[in-house]
Amino acid sequence: MSRTSLADQVLPKRFRDELDRILNQHNQKNHSVLRAIPRDSSRKTRRERRSNLRLTFAQLRQLGFRLESPTHLKPKHVQALCSFWHEKELAVKTIHGLFSNLRAFCRWVGKDGMVEDIGIYAGGREHLVRKTAANEDLSWEAQGVDVEAFIENAKHLNHRLGVILQLQRYFGLRAKESLELRPWRATALETDHLYITDGTKGGKHRMIPIRSDRQRTIILEAKEVVGKRLNAQMRWPEMTWRQAQAHFYYLMRKLGATHEQLGVSAHGLRHGFLQDEYEYYAGAPAPVKAVGILPSDRMEHKKALLAVSLQAGHYREQATGMYCGTLGHQLRPRSNPDSNSNSNSNFNDEDSIK
């Protein structure tokens, strides 16, 4: 028996119907002001945005604001919501997402610009600053986990699981991407790149270089797992995506891959791959490694950030900081202790970049 949502419990039917009409009209499109050509939002985005907006108006109702229509939203309502979310101690990332939904909704109903910068409602933006660079190394290696040994144990428990983990560590795939990957199709165009199309975030496709014999062996293993079926996916064939996702995390818990046990998550394997890629392109370890060695010059660092971002599927060099840190990283010496003071003149205090 499904649970009744808070919106269905507290919002009048006429209000819900009007909100649903607005959502049905606008929710399909990605209305980002940064996009020249709007495209369709993913089903996940549409589902979450609908759920969040219905919950937001239900929370307003509980706070004592009995709006006659969703279009009657005013700045005082946004202020009340922000204060309420603070009191509930919601994560900063969650609050930013809720504000993003409210901005989109206001554009839909002709109130573009009504929702101001989040700092206006929070008493200063410093209270709601999102972390844009890693302040600790989240790779499995940094947590003292023997990745190779773990993957071998995973293969003994479930061979398919072990290959899925290899795809995450040595190709940087997200959990969903590794489960949804179709190995034959991903290498149909050529053998030097893995073409990632299924399960990607935001539907963004990308190409990942295949450089090592280890990577080629993993691809062969993946093809053996799915058999000679060109469109077969890596997830367990008898399961839906949701069932496969639940089974994957069940097996990971069984192996101890949780923050409570080994201090890691599956996403940490992706961190390890992207840090390796940064080192490949920059000729120096990722900044978050805190080893005190810098790239040869500023451009090498920026090129490495961009290359890693493309392989991660973000297409923004700034996003690489979440995996690799930045040159201004607090855990990293400002200069190479093994070289003289002039060797890193490109990275002085004024010139250091993220």
Tab-separated table of C-alpha atoms in Angstrom:
chain	number	residue	atom	x	y	z
A	1	MET	CA	0.000	0.000	0.000
A	2	SER	CA	1.524	3.310	-1.091
A	3	ARG	CA	1.846	6.154	1.399
A	4	THR	CA	-0.072	9.368	0.852
A	5	SER	CA	2.244	12.317	0.270
A	6	LEU	CA	2.203	15.358	2.544
A	7	ALA	CA	0.952	17.466	-0.375
A	8	ASP	CA	-2.041	15.173	-0.837
A	9	GLN	CA	-2.739	15.369	2.873
A	10	VAL	CA	-2.635	19.136	3.459
A	11	LEU	CA	-3.128	20.919	0.118
A	12	PRO	CA	-6.669	21.529	-1.155
A	13	LYS	CA	-7.555	19.605	-4.294
A	14	ARG	CA	-8.082	22.796	-6.325
A	15	PHE	CA	-4.584	23.990	-5.344
A	16	ARG	CA	-3.022	20.617	-6.229
A	17	ASP	CA	-4.783	20.531	-9.594
A	18	GLU	CA	-3.515	24.010	-10.510
A	19	LEU	CA	0.031	23.122	-9.423
A	20	ASP	CA	-0.097	19.928	-11.465
A	21	ARG	CA	-1.250	21.866	-14.545
A	22	ILE	CA	1.733	24.201	-14.218
A	23	LEU	CA	4.093	21.266	-13.780
A	24	ASN	CA	2.640	19.379	-16.732
A	25	GLN	CA	3.107	22.432	-18.929
A	26	HIS	CA	6.669	23.356	-17.958
A	27	ASN	CA	8.421	20.578	-16.056
A	28	GLN	CA	9.609	18.603	-19.084
A	29	LYS	CA	12.031	21.248	-20.310
A	30	ASN	CA	15.349	22.152	-18.740
A	31	HIS	CA	14.932	25.897	-18.315
A	32	SER	CA	18.482	26.687	-17.229
A	33	VAL	CA	19.337	30.300	-18.026
A	34	LEU	CA	22.829	29.112	-18.985
A	35	ARG	CA	21.577	27.034	-21.924
A	36	ALA	CA	21.106	28.724	-25.285
A	37	ILE	CA	18.798	25.933	-26.439
A	38	PRO	CA	16.546	24.348	-23.774
A	39	ARG	CA	16.474	20.559	-23.854
A	40	ASP	CA	14.317	17.978	-22.161
A	41	SER	CA	15.056	17.279	-18.511
A	42	SER	CA	15.731	13.701	-17.509
A	43	ARG	CA	12.891	11.677	-16.023
A	44	LYS	CA	14.705	11.690	-12.697
A	45	THR	CA	14.967	15.492	-12.710
A	46	ARG	CA	11.298	15.903	-13.619
A	47	ARG	CA	10.226	13.455	-10.929
A	48	GLU	CA	12.352	15.066	-8.222
A	49	ARG	CA	11.388	18.623	-9.188
A	50	ARG	CA	7.682	17.744	-9.121
A	51	SER	CA	8.028	16.029	-5.751
A	52	ASN	CA	10.069	18.883	-4.257
A	53	LEU	CA	7.709	21.628	-5.421
A	54	ARG	CA	4.631	19.802	-4.145
A	55	LEU	CA	6.386	19.270	-0.806
A	56	THR	CA	7.475	22.930	-0.689
A	57	PHE	CA	3.919	24.204	-1.024
A	58	ALA	CA	2.732	21.643	1.526
A	59	GLN	CA	5.358	22.915	3.983
A	60	LEU	CA	4.186	26.477	3.384
A	61	ARG	CA	0.670	25.333	4.238
A	62	GLN	CA	1.932	23.796	7.459
A	63	LEU	CA	3.736	27.047	8.301
A	64	GLY	CA	0.373	28.835	8.208
A	65	PHE	CA	0.460	30.343	4.700
A	66	ARG	CA	-2.836	29.421	3.057
A	67	LEU	CA	-2.170	30.457	-0.523
A	68	GLU	CA	-5.210	30.411	-2.789
A	69	SER	CA	-3.024	29.620	-5.791
A	70	PRO	CA	0.584	28.488	-6.404
A	71	THR	CA	1.061	31.670	-8.450
A	72	HIS	CA	0.574	33.747	-5.287
A	73	LEU	CA	4.061	32.880	-4.063
A	74	LYS	CA	5.849	35.958	-2.624
A	75	PRO	CA	9.323	36.768	-1.223
A	76	LYS	CA	8.028	36.450	2.349
A	77	HIS	CA	7.107	32.826	1.596
A	78	VAL	CA	10.617	32.115	0.293
A	79	GLN	CA	12.086	33.658	3.459
A	80	ALA	CA	9.842	31.509	5.648
A	81	LEU	CA	10.820	28.370	3.746
A	82	CYS	CA	14.547	29.112	4.027
A	83	SER	CA	14.231	29.634	7.794
A	84	PHE	CA	12.234	26.403	8.072
A	85	TRP	CA	14.826	24.414	6.116
A	86	HIS	CA	17.587	25.829	8.321
A	87	GLU	CA	15.727	24.778	11.445
A	88	LYS	CA	15.375	21.272	10.013
A	89	GLU	CA	19.162	21.286	9.427
A	90	LEU	CA	18.868	20.253	5.817
A	91	ALA	CA	22.151	19.757	3.965
A	92	VAL	CA	23.481	22.817	2.119
A	93	LYS	CA	23.297	20.936	-1.171
A	94	THR	CA	19.636	20.082	-0.529
A	95	ILE	CA	18.721	23.714	0.217
A	96	HIS	CA	20.439	24.895	-2.969
A	97	GLY	CA	18.449	22.323	-4.931
A	98	LEU	CA	15.171	23.486	-3.393
A	99	PHE	CA	16.016	27.100	-4.238
A	100	SER	CA	16.797	26.074	-7.806
A	101	ASN	CA	13.358	24.465	-8.090
A	102	LEU	CA	11.686	27.592	-6.730
A	103	ARG	CA	13.535	29.797	-9.247
A	104	ALA	CA	12.401	27.559	-12.098
A	105	PHE	CA	8.817	27.647	-10.846
A	106	CYS	CA	8.861	31.456	-10.619
A	107	ARG	CA	10.066	31.691	-14.222
A	108	TRP	CA	7.189	29.446	-15.272
A	109	VAL	CA	4.580	31.705	-13.670
A	110	GLY	CA	6.041	35.021	-14.846
A	111	LYS	CA	7.900	35.952	-11.656
A	112	ASP	CA	11.450	35.581	-12.928
A	113	GLY	CA	13.889	37.221	-10.497
A	114	MET	CA	11.604	37.065	-7.490
A	115	VAL	CA	13.780	34.453	-5.789
A	116	GLU	CA	16.974	36.343	-4.972
A	117	ASP	CA	20.455	35.113	-4.127
A	118	ILE	CA	20.299	32.523	-1.396
A	119	GLY	CA	22.475	34.679	0.892
A	120	ILE	CA	19.698	37.284	1.087
A	121	TYR	CA	17.519	34.829	2.979
A	122	ALA	CA	20.247	33.114	4.979
A	123	GLY	CA	21.794	36.160	6.666
A	124	GLY	CA	24.947	35.976	4.552
A	125	ARG	CA	26.044	33.584	1.851
A	126	GLU	CA	28.806	32.105	4.043
A	127	HIS	CA	26.126	30.053	5.812
A	128	LEU	CA	25.212	28.236	2.611
A	129	VAL	CA	28.437	27.887	0.661
A	130	ARG	CA	28.614	24.621	-1.220
A	131	LYS	CA	31.907	22.769	-1.232
A	132	THR	CA	33.426	22.982	-4.721
A	133	ALA	CA	36.774	21.284	-4.034
A	134	ALA	CA	37.634	18.150	-2.117
A	135	ASN	CA	39.233	18.810	1.264
A	136	GLU	CA	40.183	15.176	1.700
A	137	ASP	CA	41.180	12.322	-0.578
A	138	LEU	CA	38.145	10.044	-0.942
A	139	SER	CA	39.820	7.391	-3.088
A	140	TRP	CA	39.929	3.858	-1.681
A	141	GLU	CA	43.719	3.875	-1.719
A	142	ALA	CA	43.749	6.911	0.596
A	143	GLN	CA	41.602	4.991	3.077
A	144	GLY	CA	44.091	2.115	3.122
A	145	VAL	CA	41.913	-0.276	1.129
A	146	ASP	CA	43.687	-2.784	-1.123
A	147	VAL	CA	41.544	-2.287	-4.234
A	148	GLU	CA	42.866	-5.313	-6.112
A	149	ALA	CA	42.281	-7.630	-3.163
A	150	PHE	CA	38.796	-6.218	-2.624
A	151	ILE	CA	37.855	-6.768	-6.270
A	152	GLU	CA	39.139	-10.354	-6.114
A	153	ASN	CA	36.970	-10.973	-3.048
A	154	ALA	CA	34.044	-9.428	-4.888
A	155	LYS	CA	34.589	-11.791	-7.815
A	156	HIS	CA	34.533	-14.759	-5.448
A	157	LEU	CA	31.238	-13.522	-4.020
A	158	ASN	CA	29.761	-12.623	-7.409
A	159	HIS	CA	31.884	-12.517	-10.547
A	160	ARG	CA	29.671	-9.960	-12.274
A	161	LEU	CA	30.028	-7.637	-9.269
A	162	GLY	CA	33.823	-7.802	-9.492
A	163	VAL	CA	33.808	-6.775	-13.163
A	164	ILE	CA	31.378	-3.943	-12.423
A	165	LEU	CA	33.771	-2.636	-9.759
A	166	GLN	CA	36.672	-2.829	-12.208
A	167	LEU	CA	34.710	-0.645	-14.619
A	168	GLN	CA	34.216	1.911	-11.858
A	169	ARG	CA	37.866	1.959	-10.767
A	170	TYR	CA	39.633	1.783	-14.123
A	171	PHE	CA	37.170	3.736	-16.284
A	172	GLY	CA	35.685	6.115	-13.710
A	173	LEU	CA	32.097	4.966	-14.252
A	174	ARG	CA	29.378	5.894	-11.796
A	175	ALA	CA	27.541	2.975	-10.212
A	176	LYS	CA	24.542	3.370	-12.532
A	177	GLU	CA	26.765	3.711	-15.600
A	178	SER	CA	28.636	0.515	-14.766
A	179	LEU	CA	25.381	-1.407	-14.234
A	180	GLU	CA	23.754	-0.088	-17.405
A	181	LEU	CA	26.876	-0.370	-19.613
A	182	ARG	CA	26.477	-2.417	-22.820
A	183	PRO	CA	30.102	-3.548	-23.407
A	184	TRP	CA	29.701	-4.572	-27.047
A	185	ARG	CA	27.934	-1.379	-28.048
A	186	ALA	CA	30.324	0.795	-26.007
A	187	THR	CA	33.252	-0.420	-28.149
A	188	ALA	CA	31.472	-0.847	-31.477
A	189	LEU	CA	32.978	2.268	-33.065
A	190	GLU	CA	36.591	1.568	-32.126
A	191	THR	CA	38.756	-0.287	-29.627
A	192	ASP	CA	40.688	2.715	-28.300
A	193	HIS	CA	37.765	4.353	-26.473
A	194	LEU	CA	34.839	3.291	-24.333
A	195	TYR	CA	31.693	5.126	-25.422
A	196	ILE	CA	29.486	5.782	-22.361
A	197	THR	CA	25.825	6.384	-23.208
A	198	ASP	CA	23.619	4.460	-20.752
A	199	GLY	CA	22.890	5.565	-17.202
A	200	THR	CA	24.810	8.825	-17.535
A	201	LYS	CA	24.024	11.875	-15.421
A	202	GLY	CA	21.917	14.339	-17.378
A	203	GLY	CA	22.083	12.100	-20.449
A	204	LYS	CA	25.600	13.346	-21.285
A	205	HIS	CA	27.579	10.935	-23.445
A	206	ARG	CA	31.362	10.732	-23.243
A	207	MET	CA	34.402	8.853	-24.562
A	208	ILE	CA	36.980	7.359	-22.204
A	209	PRO	CA	40.416	6.458	-23.646
A	210	ILE	CA	41.522	2.839	-23.423
A	211	ARG	CA	45.290	2.990	-22.924
A	212	SER	CA	46.387	0.030	-20.820
A	213	ASP	CA	46.329	-3.736	-21.159
A	214	ARG	CA	44.484	-3.840	-17.835
A	215	GLN	CA	41.635	-1.785	-19.331
A	216	ARG	CA	41.490	-4.007	-22.411
A	217	THR	CA	41.328	-7.095	-20.203
A	218	ILE	CA	38.453	-5.590	-18.208
A	219	ILE	CA	36.513	-4.909	-21.423
A	220	LEU	CA	37.023	-8.510	-22.509
A	221	GLU	CA	35.824	-9.732	-19.103
A	222	ALA	CA	32.748	-7.534	-19.363
A	223	LYS	CA	31.928	-8.973	-22.786
A	224	GLU	CA	32.339	-12.507	-21.441
A	225	VAL	CA	29.979	-11.716	-18.569
A	226	VAL	CA	27.154	-10.508	-20.842
A	227	GLY	CA	27.787	-13.158	-23.498
A	228	LYS	CA	27.395	-12.730	-27.246
A	229	ARG	CA	24.440	-10.354	-27.024
A	230	LEU	CA	25.252	-6.999	-28.535
A	231	ASN	CA	22.779	-4.993	-26.451
A	232	ALA	CA	23.219	-6.879	-23.177
A	233	GLN	CA	23.853	-4.750	-20.093
A	234	MET	CA	26.215	-5.414	-17.208
A	235	ARG	CA	23.449	-5.536	-14.591
A	236	TRP	CA	22.063	-8.896	-13.597
A	237	PRO	CA	19.855	-9.895	-16.573
A	238	GLU	CA	16.916	-11.086	-14.497
A	239	MET	CA	16.662	-7.758	-12.663
A	240	THR	CA	15.272	-4.336	-13.453
A	241	TRP	CA	17.534	-1.312	-12.956
A	242	ARG	CA	16.098	-0.615	-9.500
A	243	GLN	CA	16.485	-4.237	-8.425
A	244	ALA	CA	20.053	-4.341	-9.749
A	245	GLN	CA	20.894	-1.122	-7.914
A	246	ALA	CA	19.583	-2.521	-4.627
A	247	HIS	CA	21.418	-5.824	-5.192
A	248	PHE	CA	24.677	-4.011	-5.965
A	249	TYR	CA	24.616	-2.042	-2.714
A	250	TYR	CA	23.529	-5.135	-0.772
A	251	LEU	CA	26.608	-7.005	-2.012
A	252	MET	CA	28.818	-3.989	-1.277
A	253	ARG	CA	27.552	-3.878	2.312
A	254	LYS	CA	28.209	-7.586	2.584
A	255	LEU	CA	31.834	-6.952	1.587
A	256	GLY	CA	32.150	-4.068	4.051
A	257	ALA	CA	32.303	-1.241	1.498
A	258	THR	CA	30.486	1.332	3.632
A	259	HIS	CA	31.539	4.458	5.505
A	260	GLU	CA	30.863	2.670	8.784
A	261	GLN	CA	33.016	-0.393	8.006
A	262	LEU	CA	35.899	0.317	5.602
A	263	GLY	CA	35.306	4.069	5.439
A	264	VAL	CA	34.606	4.027	1.683
A	265	SER	CA	31.755	4.177	-0.811
A	266	ALA	CA	31.505	2.882	-4.358
A	267	HIS	CA	31.965	6.447	-5.630
A	268	GLY	CA	35.463	6.460	-4.146
A	269	LEU	CA	36.558	4.145	-6.965
A	270	ARG	CA	35.671	6.899	-9.440
A	271	HIS	CA	37.750	9.344	-7.378
A	272	GLY	CA	40.749	7.041	-7.739
A	273	PHE	CA	40.404	6.832	-11.522
A	274	LEU	CA	40.000	10.585	-12.012
A	275	GLN	CA	42.992	11.308	-9.775
A	276	ASP	CA	45.043	8.922	-11.901
A	277	GLU	CA	43.891	10.744	-15.025
A	278	TYR	CA	44.866	14.113	-13.553
A	279	GLU	CA	48.371	12.774	-12.930
A	280	TYR	CA	48.534	11.401	-16.481
A	281	TYR	CA	47.730	14.777	-18.019
A	282	ALA	CA	49.436	17.096	-15.516
A	283	GLY	CA	52.571	15.034	-14.900
A	284	ALA	CA	52.046	15.459	-11.139
A	285	PRO	CA	49.781	13.866	-8.494
A	286	ALA	CA	46.330	15.341	-7.933
A	287	PRO	CA	46.479	18.308	-5.507
A	288	VAL	CA	44.352	16.490	-2.935
A	289	LYS	CA	47.149	13.924	-2.579
A	290	ALA	CA	49.144	16.631	-0.734
A	291	VAL	CA	52.543	15.381	-1.857
A	292	GLY	CA	53.926	18.843	-2.625
A	293	ILE	CA	54.678	18.328	-6.323
A	294	LEU	CA	53.171	20.850	-8.742
A	295	PRO	CA	52.534	20.646	-12.512
A	296	SER	CA	55.233	22.225	-14.666
A	297	ASP	CA	53.148	25.335	-15.344
A	298	ARG	CA	49.709	26.848	-14.957
A	299	MET	CA	48.453	25.735	-18.374
A	300	GLU	CA	49.335	22.090	-17.687
A	301	HIS	CA	47.168	22.248	-14.578
A	302	LYS	CA	44.221	23.809	-16.437
A	303	LYS	CA	44.517	21.328	-19.313
A	304	ALA	CA	44.505	18.433	-16.857
A	305	LEU	CA	41.410	19.807	-15.107
A	306	LEU	CA	39.571	20.081	-18.416
A	307	ALA	CA	40.610	16.622	-19.630
A	308	VAL	CA	39.553	14.991	-16.366
A	309	SER	CA	36.271	16.894	-16.420
A	310	LEU	CA	35.494	15.594	-19.901
A	311	GLN	CA	36.217	12.031	-18.832
A	312	ALA	CA	34.048	12.496	-15.748
A	313	GLY	CA	31.129	13.680	-17.877
A	314	HIS	CA	30.916	17.135	-16.293
A	315	TYR	CA	32.355	19.232	-19.151
A	316	ARG	CA	33.440	21.908	-16.633
A	317	GLU	CA	37.011	22.083	-15.396
A	318	GLN	CA	35.793	23.495	-12.061
A	319	ALA	CA	33.953	20.241	-11.320
A	320	THR	CA	37.265	18.384	-11.222
A	321	GLY	CA	38.041	20.011	-7.875
A	322	MET	CA	35.504	17.733	-6.183
A	323	TYR	CA	37.686	14.755	-7.098
A	324	CYS	CA	41.218	16.107	-7.338
A	325	GLY	CA	41.333	19.211	-5.139
A	326	THR	CA	42.854	22.499	-6.282
A	327	LEU	CA	46.295	24.065	-6.334
A	328	GLY	CA	45.228	26.256	-3.443
A	329	HIS	CA	44.354	23.134	-1.477
A	330	GLN	CA	44.797	23.557	2.270
A	331	LEU	CA	46.460	20.137	2.601
A	332	ARG	CA	49.149	20.897	0.020
A	333	PRO	CA	52.418	22.825	0.430
A	334	ARG	CA	52.539	26.026	-1.623
A	335	SER	CA	55.825	25.043	-3.237
A	336	ASN	CA	57.789	21.923	-3.988
A	337	PRO	CA	60.058	21.325	-0.974
A	338	ASP	CA	62.515	19.402	-3.163
A	339	SER	CA	63.167	22.326	-5.492
A	340	ASN	CA	64.503	25.860	-5.137
A	341	SER	CA	62.264	28.843	-4.477
A	342	ASN	CA	62.179	29.902	-8.128
A	343	SER	CA	61.060	26.572	-9.571
A	344	ASN	CA	57.385	27.235	-8.943
A	345	SER	CA	57.234	30.949	-9.686
A	346	ASN	CA	54.124	30.386	-11.788
A	347	PHE	CA	52.205	29.464	-8.626
A	348	ASN	CA	52.733	32.325	-6.212
A	349	ASP	CA	50.001	33.588	-3.898
A	350	GLU	CA	48.592	36.043	-6.420
A	351	ASP	CA	48.612	33.620	-9.315
A	352	SER	CA	47.342	30.468	-7.639
A	353	ILE	CA	44.181	29.208	-9.301
A	354	LYS	CA	41.469	26.689	-8.694
